[in-house]
């Protein structure tokens, strides 16, 4: 994810990092070169003059722009919902930490050099909440290396987690067992345990909602139709402009093609908010935020520094 101060208009005009230009530069250059050839030949292909009026481009261009905008709105809704879900997860983990420390009576063990002490169920649950955020990040990005979870889980639990298909669900089941143990040992009351269970249920609901976004993309047929229409429009456009604009045809085609190709590529990019491209959500930074919040609440001496989202300069 890219965070930057709002630059001046000229610097923003020439910004390249974070732009979709890198994704469309090949087809855009090809389209411009094609427009130059058509302009040089004055719309003649194989000794045959191809004449197109502006009417079909007017009829197609407006609906195409509307539907590209609609698709990008749908893609941005997915992006923003993903960000709200992860923001809610940050809040849920803080609530869980506060509830574990305030509503559960247990031992006084704390973290010892990033190794979870088994004699305090509160510390175990809080560290497992950190592992839960990392596990959800790994699941959404289809990562398989569970080494990130090792500092936050007991050795036996980490070995079990390495063989799980759904790591967040596994860790939440372990949370439920620890909460059950608290009830059985009399470390908390049933009404207080229900409050903690509601927080755990909220964390589970957010993970399931992220899975829904990840596994239910915008229908491919809709994307394919817009993609094909945009390409046909931009490559036929020189034939409709050359008789009117003459040598200015490639310049106008470049502007129109950049807009339509860019909107098409932008929709593809933000449709999947949990990826690892420059404009995707900063899941690593969000997981680090959760770790800092919870380890600070436990009084850990070695709290890691914040991991800021990627901040690209404009040069």
mmCIF file of N, CA, C and O in Angstrom, residues 235-304:
data_model
loop_
_atom_site.group_PDB
_atom_site.id
_atom_site.type_symbol
_atom_site.label_atom_id
_atom_site.label_comp_id
_atom_site.label_asym_id
_atom_site.label_seq_id
_atom_site.Cartn_x
_atom_site.Cartn_y
_atom_site.Cartn_z
ATOM 1 N N UNK A 235 -8.763 0.218 -30.436
ATOM 2 C CA UNK A 235 -8.042 -0.112 -31.656
ATOM 3 C C UNK A 235 -8.821 0.273 -32.915
ATOM 4 O O UNK A 235 -8.245 0.413 -33.987
ATOM 5 N N UNK A 236 -10.118 0.446 -32.807
ATOM 6 C CA UNK A 236 -10.900 0.932 -33.948
ATOM 7 C C UNK A 236 -10.996 2.453 -33.961
ATOM 8 O O UNK A 236 -11.333 3.043 -34.996
ATOM 9 N N UNK A 237 -10.678 3.082 -32.837
ATOM 10 C CA UNK A 237 -10.829 4.528 -32.729
ATOM 11 C C UNK A 237 -10.038 5.315 -33.788
ATOM 12 O O UNK A 237 -10.555 6.313 -34.313
ATOM 13 N N UNK A 238 -8.816 4.926 -34.146
ATOM 14 C CA UNK A 238 -8.095 5.711 -35.177
ATOM 15 C C UNK A 238 -8.839 5.830 -36.499
ATOM 16 O O UNK A 238 -8.763 6.870 -37.170
ATOM 17 N N UNK A 239 -9.585 4.781 -36.885
ATOM 18 C CA UNK A 239 -10.327 4.839 -38.146
ATOM 19 C C UNK A 239 -11.441 5.879 -38.093
ATOM 20 O O UNK A 239 -11.813 6.454 -39.125
ATOM 21 N N UNK A 240 -11.986 6.142 -36.909
ATOM 22 C CA UNK A 240 -13.063 7.114 -36.788
ATOM 23 C C UNK A 240 -12.583 8.537 -36.608
ATOM 24 O O UNK A 240 -13.372 9.476 -36.772
ATOM 25 N N UNK A 241 -11.283 8.713 -36.290
ATOM 26 C CA UNK A 241 -10.768 10.056 -36.022
ATOM 27 C C UNK A 241 -9.855 10.596 -37.116
ATOM 28 O O UNK A 241 -9.666 11.810 -37.203
ATOM 29 N N UNK A 242 -9.277 9.710 -37.914
ATOM 30 C CA UNK A 242 -8.216 10.142 -38.822
ATOM 31 C C UNK A 242 -8.703 11.163 -39.852
ATOM 32 O O UNK A 242 -7.964 12.093 -40.215
ATOM 33 N N UNK A 243 -9.923 11.019 -40.344
ATOM 34 C CA UNK A 243 -10.420 11.969 -41.343
ATOM 35 C C UNK A 243 -10.690 13.339 -40.744
ATOM 36 O O UNK A 243 -10.651 14.357 -41.450
ATOM 37 N N UNK A 244 -10.948 13.387 -39.456
ATOM 38 C CA UNK A 244 -11.263 14.660 -38.801
ATOM 39 C C UNK A 244 -10.043 15.298 -38.148
ATOM 40 O O UNK A 244 -9.775 16.492 -38.317
ATOM 41 N N UNK A 245 -9.282 14.493 -37.414
ATOM 42 C CA UNK A 245 -8.172 15.037 -36.635
ATOM 43 C C UNK A 245 -6.833 14.954 -37.360
ATOM 44 O O UNK A 245 -5.889 15.656 -36.973
ATOM 45 N N UNK A 246 -6.746 14.072 -38.343
ATOM 46 C CA UNK A 246 -5.519 13.880 -39.126
ATOM 47 C C UNK A 246 -4.318 13.603 -38.206
ATOM 48 O O UNK A 246 -4.331 12.633 -37.451
ATOM 49 N N UNK A 247 -3.271 14.449 -38.195
ATOM 50 C CA UNK A 247 -2.031 14.148 -37.486
ATOM 51 C C UNK A 247 -2.212 14.134 -35.965
ATOM 52 O O UNK A 247 -1.361 13.612 -35.226
ATOM 53 N N UNK A 248 -3.313 14.685 -35.460
ATOM 54 C CA UNK A 248 -3.573 14.674 -34.021
ATOM 55 C C UNK A 248 -4.213 13.375 -33.551
ATOM 56 O O UNK A 248 -4.387 13.163 -32.343
ATOM 57 N N UNK A 249 -4.537 12.500 -34.491
ATOM 58 C CA UNK A 249 -5.219 11.249 -34.142
ATOM 59 C C UNK A 249 -4.460 10.438 -33.099
ATOM 60 O O UNK A 249 -5.056 9.989 -32.101
ATOM 61 N N UNK A 250 -3.130 10.176 -33.259
ATOM 62 C CA UNK A 250 -2.433 9.365 -32.235
ATOM 63 C C UNK A 250 -2.470 9.974 -30.839
ATOM 64 O O UNK A 250 -2.526 9.240 -29.844
ATOM 65 N N UNK A 251 -2.456 11.296 -30.741
ATOM 66 C CA UNK A 251 -2.479 11.942 -29.424
ATOM 67 C C UNK A 251 -3.819 11.724 -28.730
ATOM 68 O O UNK A 251 -3.878 11.406 -27.535
ATOM 69 N N UNK A 252 -4.897 11.873 -29.488
ATOM 70 C CA UNK A 252 -6.223 11.661 -28.903
ATOM 71 C C UNK A 252 -6.427 10.188 -28.561
ATOM 72 O O UNK A 252 -6.973 9.846 -27.503
ATOM 73 N N UNK A 253 -5.973 9.307 -29.443
ATOM 74 C CA UNK A 253 -6.077 7.873 -29.174
ATOM 75 C C UNK A 253 -5.294 7.506 -27.920
ATOM 76 O O UNK A 253 -5.747 6.696 -27.104
ATOM 77 N N UNK A 254 -4.116 8.107 -27.740
ATOM 78 C CA UNK A 254 -3.309 7.817 -26.550
ATOM 79 C C UNK A 254 -4.058 8.192 -25.274
ATOM 80 O O UNK A 254 -4.042 7.437 -24.290
ATOM 81 N N UNK A 255 -4.714 9.342 -25.268
ATOM 82 C CA UNK A 255 -5.439 9.789 -24.078
ATOM 83 C C UNK A 255 -6.630 8.876 -23.781
ATOM 84 O O UNK A 255 -6.848 8.444 -22.646
ATOM 85 N N UNK A 256 -7.395 8.559 -24.836
ATOM 86 C CA UNK A 256 -8.569 7.706 -24.650
ATOM 87 C C UNK A 256 -8.151 6.296 -24.230
ATOM 88 O O UNK A 256 -8.741 5.697 -23.317
ATOM 89 N N UNK A 257 -7.112 5.768 -24.890
ATOM 90 C CA UNK A 257 -6.660 4.410 -24.568
ATOM 91 C C UNK A 257 -6.108 4.338 -23.148
ATOM 92 O O UNK A 257 -6.338 3.359 -22.428
ATOM 93 N N UNK A 258 -5.347 5.349 -22.738
ATOM 94 C CA UNK A 258 -4.823 5.364 -21.368
ATOM 95 C C UNK A 258 -5.975 5.346 -20.360
ATOM 96 O O UNK A 258 -5.910 4.656 -19.335
ATOM 97 N N UNK A 259 -7.024 6.080 -20.630
ATOM 98 C CA UNK A 259 -8.169 6.130 -19.716
ATOM 99 C C UNK A 259 -8.876 4.781 -19.632
ATOM 100 O O UNK A 259 -9.099 4.243 -18.530
ATOM 101 N N UNK A 260 -9.205 4.201 -20.780
ATOM 102 C CA UNK A 260 -9.965 2.949 -20.773
ATOM 103 C C UNK A 260 -9.106 1.758 -20.333
ATOM 104 O O UNK A 260 -9.541 0.942 -19.525
ATOM 105 N N UNK A 261 -7.877 1.665 -20.847
ATOM 106 C CA UNK A 261 -6.990 0.586 -20.411
ATOM 107 C C UNK A 261 -6.660 0.732 -18.928
ATOM 108 O O UNK A 261 -6.577 -0.260 -18.191
ATOM 109 N N UNK A 262 -6.471 1.980 -18.485
ATOM 110 C CA UNK A 262 -6.150 2.210 -17.083
ATOM 111 C C UNK A 262 -7.296 1.844 -16.156
ATOM 112 O O UNK A 262 -7.088 1.226 -15.111
ATOM 113 N N UNK A 263 -8.519 2.218 -16.526
ATOM 114 C CA UNK A 263 -9.676 1.841 -15.706
ATOM 115 C C UNK A 263 -9.846 0.335 -15.652
ATOM 116 O O UNK A 263 -10.187 -0.230 -14.601
ATOM 117 N N UNK A 264 -9.608 -0.319 -16.768
ATOM 118 C CA UNK A 264 -9.718 -1.779 -16.814
ATOM 119 C C UNK A 264 -8.678 -2.417 -15.894
ATOM 120 O O UNK A 264 -8.986 -3.329 -15.117
ATOM 121 N N UNK A 265 -7.418 -1.952 -15.981
ATOM 122 C CA UNK A 265 -6.351 -2.508 -15.145
ATOM 123 C C UNK A 265 -6.543 -2.162 -13.678
ATOM 124 O O UNK A 265 -6.250 -2.974 -12.792
ATOM 125 N N UNK A 266 -7.036 -0.964 -13.399
ATOM 126 C CA UNK A 266 -7.257 -0.556 -12.013
ATOM 127 C C UNK A 266 -8.302 -1.431 -11.345
ATOM 128 O O UNK A 266 -8.161 -1.815 -10.177
ATOM 129 N N UNK A 267 -9.373 -1.761 -12.090
ATOM 130 C CA UNK A 267 -10.382 -2.655 -11.527
ATOM 131 C C UNK A 267 -9.803 -4.013 -11.187
ATOM 132 O O UNK A 267 -10.111 -4.599 -10.135
ATOM 133 N N UNK A 268 -8.929 -4.536 -12.064
ATOM 134 C CA UNK A 268 -8.288 -5.823 -11.787
ATOM 135 C C UNK A 268 -7.423 -5.749 -10.536
ATOM 136 O O UNK A 268 -7.352 -6.708 -9.758
ATOM 137 N N UNK A 269 -6.748 -4.617 -10.332
ATOM 138 C CA UNK A 269 -5.790 -4.510 -9.232
ATOM 139 C C UNK A 269 -6.459 -4.401 -7.880
ATOM 140 O O UNK A 269 -6.059 -5.069 -6.922
ATOM 141 N N UNK A 270 -7.481 -3.581 -7.751
ATOM 142 C CA UNK A 270 -8.103 -3.393 -6.440
ATOM 143 C C UNK A 270 -9.213 -4.404 -6.167
ATOM 144 O O UNK A 270 -9.738 -4.443 -5.051
ATOM 145 N N UNK A 271 -9.551 -5.219 -7.173
ATOM 146 C CA UNK A 271 -10.553 -6.260 -6.950
ATOM 147 C C UNK A 271 -10.075 -7.265 -5.913
ATOM 148 O O UNK A 271 -10.874 -7.815 -5.153
ATOM 149 N N UNK A 272 -8.770 -7.517 -5.862
ATOM 150 C CA UNK A 272 -8.183 -8.440 -4.895
ATOM 151 C C UNK A 272 -7.380 -7.625 -3.878
ATOM 152 O O UNK A 272 -6.202 -7.326 -4.094
ATOM 153 N N UNK A 273 -7.995 -7.243 -2.753
ATOM 154 C CA UNK A 273 -7.319 -6.321 -1.826
ATOM 155 C C UNK A 273 -6.265 -6.962 -0.946
ATOM 156 O O UNK A 273 -5.502 -6.250 -0.285
ATOM 157 N N UNK A 274 -6.193 -8.297 -0.909
ATOM 158 C CA UNK A 274 -5.289 -8.963 0.022
ATOM 159 C C UNK A 274 -4.000 -9.442 -0.633
ATOM 160 O O UNK A 274 -3.265 -10.230 -0.036
ATOM 161 N N UNK A 275 -3.728 -8.986 -1.840
ATOM 162 C CA UNK A 275 -2.516 -9.406 -2.529
ATOM 163 C C UNK A 275 -1.283 -8.688 -1.999
ATOM 164 O O UNK A 275 -1.280 -8.103 -0.905
ATOM 165 N N UNK A 276 -0.224 -8.682 -2.800
ATOM 166 C CA UNK A 276 1.046 -8.119 -2.360
ATOM 167 C C UNK A 276 1.563 -7.041 -3.312
ATOM 168 O O UNK A 276 2.748 -6.737 -3.331
ATOM 169 N N UNK A 277 0.684 -6.471 -4.120
ATOM 170 C CA UNK A 277 1.090 -5.400 -5.007
ATOM 171 C C UNK A 277 1.115 -4.077 -4.247
ATOM 172 O O UNK A 277 0.705 -3.990 -3.086
ATOM 173 N N UNK A 278 1.586 -3.031 -4.919
ATOM 174 C CA UNK A 278 1.801 -1.747 -4.258
ATOM 175 C C UNK A 278 0.517 -1.139 -3.708
ATOM 176 O O UNK A 278 0.548 -0.418 -2.712
ATOM 177 N N UNK A 279 -0.606 -1.394 -4.340
ATOM 178 C CA UNK A 279 -1.862 -0.761 -3.944
ATOM 179 C C UNK A 279 -2.776 -1.666 -3.130
ATOM 180 O O UNK A 279 -3.925 -1.312 -2.882
ATOM 181 N N UNK A 280 -2.281 -2.835 -2.716
ATOM 182 C CA UNK A 280 -3.091 -3.725 -1.896
ATOM 183 C C UNK A 280 -2.995 -3.334 -0.422
ATOM 184 O O UNK A 280 -2.165 -2.502 -0.030
ATOM 185 N N UNK A 281 -3.830 -3.949 0.397
ATOM 186 C CA UNK A 281 -3.855 -3.616 1.814
ATOM 187 C C UNK A 281 -2.552 -4.018 2.497
ATOM 188 O O UNK A 281 -1.994 -5.084 2.197
ATOM 189 N N UNK A 282 -2.059 -3.200 3.440
ATOM 190 C CA UNK A 282 -0.793 -3.501 4.126
ATOM 191 C C UNK A 282 -0.989 -4.490 5.268
ATOM 192 O O UNK A 282 -0.908 -4.132 6.457
ATOM 193 N N UNK A 283 -1.233 -5.746 4.943
ATOM 194 C CA UNK A 283 -1.543 -6.731 5.972
ATOM 195 C C UNK A 283 -0.373 -6.956 6.926
ATOM 196 O O UNK A 283 -0.580 -7.201 8.117
ATOM 197 N N UNK A 284 0.859 -6.893 6.407
ATOM 198 C CA UNK A 284 2.018 -7.072 7.286
ATOM 199 C C UNK A 284 2.063 -5.961 8.346
ATOM 200 O O UNK A 284 2.331 -6.236 9.525
ATOM 201 N N UNK A 285 1.809 -4.719 7.928
ATOM 202 C CA UNK A 285 1.824 -3.607 8.871
ATOM 203 C C UNK A 285 0.681 -3.725 9.882
ATOM 204 O O UNK A 285 0.844 -3.392 11.061
ATOM 205 N N UNK A 286 -0.481 -4.208 9.447
ATOM 206 C CA UNK A 286 -1.607 -4.369 10.365
ATOM 207 C C UNK A 286 -1.323 -5.467 11.392
ATOM 208 O O UNK A 286 -1.651 -5.322 12.573
ATOM 209 N N UNK A 287 -0.705 -6.563 10.942
ATOM 210 C CA UNK A 287 -0.335 -7.627 11.883
ATOM 211 C C UNK A 287 0.693 -7.122 12.888
ATOM 212 O O UNK A 287 0.635 -7.467 14.074
ATOM 213 N N UNK A 288 1.638 -6.317 12.424
ATOM 214 C CA UNK A 288 2.637 -5.758 13.344
ATOM 215 C C UNK A 288 1.962 -4.828 14.357
ATOM 216 O O UNK A 288 2.350 -4.787 15.527
ATOM 217 N N UNK A 289 0.968 -4.065 13.920
ATOM 218 C CA UNK A 289 0.233 -3.193 14.837
ATOM 219 C C UNK A 289 -0.440 -4.008 15.935
ATOM 220 O O UNK A 289 -0.396 -3.640 17.122
ATOM 221 N N UNK A 290 -1.060 -5.115 15.552
ATOM 222 C CA UNK A 290 -1.700 -5.990 16.541
ATOM 223 C C UNK A 290 -0.662 -6.539 17.514
ATOM 224 O O UNK A 290 -0.880 -6.562 18.734
ATOM 225 N N UNK A 291 0.474 -6.951 16.994
ATOM 226 C CA UNK A 291 1.533 -7.490 17.860
ATOM 227 C C UNK A 291 2.030 -6.443 18.842
ATOM 228 O O UNK A 291 2.212 -6.730 20.036
ATOM 229 N N UNK A 292 2.240 -5.222 18.362
ATOM 230 C CA UNK A 292 2.720 -4.159 19.250
ATOM 231 C C UNK A 292 1.696 -3.863 20.338
ATOM 232 O O UNK A 292 2.037 -3.738 21.529
ATOM 233 N N UNK A 293 0.425 -3.759 19.967
ATOM 234 C CA UNK A 293 -0.621 -3.443 20.946
ATOM 235 C C UNK A 293 -0.698 -4.494 22.041
ATOM 236 O O UNK A 293 -0.763 -4.178 23.237
ATOM 237 N N UNK A 294 -0.687 -5.751 21.656
ATOM 238 C CA UNK A 294 -0.901 -6.821 22.624
ATOM 239 C C UNK A 294 0.338 -7.081 23.468
ATOM 240 O O UNK A 294 0.239 -7.306 24.681
ATOM 241 N N UNK A 295 1.509 -7.037 22.858
ATOM 242 C CA UNK A 295 2.730 -7.270 23.643
ATOM 243 C C UNK A 295 3.000 -6.104 24.586
ATOM 244 O O UNK A 295 3.537 -6.297 25.686
ATOM 245 N N UNK A 296 2.627 -4.908 24.177
ATOM 246 C CA UNK A 296 2.768 -3.761 25.083
ATOM 247 C C UNK A 296 1.836 -3.912 26.280
ATOM 248 O O UNK A 296 2.206 -3.573 27.422
ATOM 249 N N UNK A 297 0.626 -4.401 26.039
ATOM 250 C CA UNK A 297 -0.317 -4.602 27.145
ATOM 251 C C UNK A 297 0.182 -5.654 28.120
ATOM 252 O O UNK A 297 -0.101 -5.580 29.325
ATOM 253 N N UNK A 298 0.944 -6.640 27.630
ATOM 254 C CA UNK A 298 1.500 -7.671 28.504
ATOM 255 C C UNK A 298 2.742 -7.183 29.247
ATOM 256 O O UNK A 298 3.230 -7.867 30.145
ATOM 257 N N UNK A 299 3.266 -6.033 28.841
ATOM 258 C CA UNK A 299 4.462 -5.522 29.489
ATOM 259 C C UNK A 299 5.744 -6.099 28.955
ATOM 260 O O UNK A 299 6.774 -6.085 29.647
ATOM 261 N N UNK A 300 5.733 -6.611 27.748
ATOM 262 C CA UNK A 300 6.950 -7.143 27.147
ATOM 263 C C UNK A 300 7.994 -6.042 27.014
ATOM 264 O O UNK A 300 7.682 -4.904 26.650
ATOM 265 N N UNK A 301 9.236 -6.422 27.256
ATOM 266 C CA UNK A 301 10.315 -5.440 27.156
ATOM 267 C C UNK A 301 10.809 -5.264 25.723
ATOM 268 O O UNK A 301 11.313 -4.199 25.363
ATOM 269 N N UNK A 302 10.664 -6.299 24.912
ATOM 270 C CA UNK A 302 11.209 -6.268 23.547
ATOM 271 C C UNK A 302 10.074 -6.197 22.539
ATOM 272 O O UNK A 302 9.781 -7.167 21.826
ATOM 273 N N UNK A 303 9.397 -5.055 22.477
ATOM 274 C CA UNK A 303 8.296 -4.861 21.533
ATOM 275 C C UNK A 303 8.869 -4.398 20.199
ATOM 276 O O UNK A 303 9.681 -3.466 20.156
ATOM 277 N N UNK A 304 8.499 -5.014 19.095
ATOM 278 C CA UNK A 304 9.062 -4.628 17.799
ATOM 279 C C UNK A 304 8.576 -3.247 17.375
ATOM 280 O O UNK A 304 7.522 -2.785 17.808
#
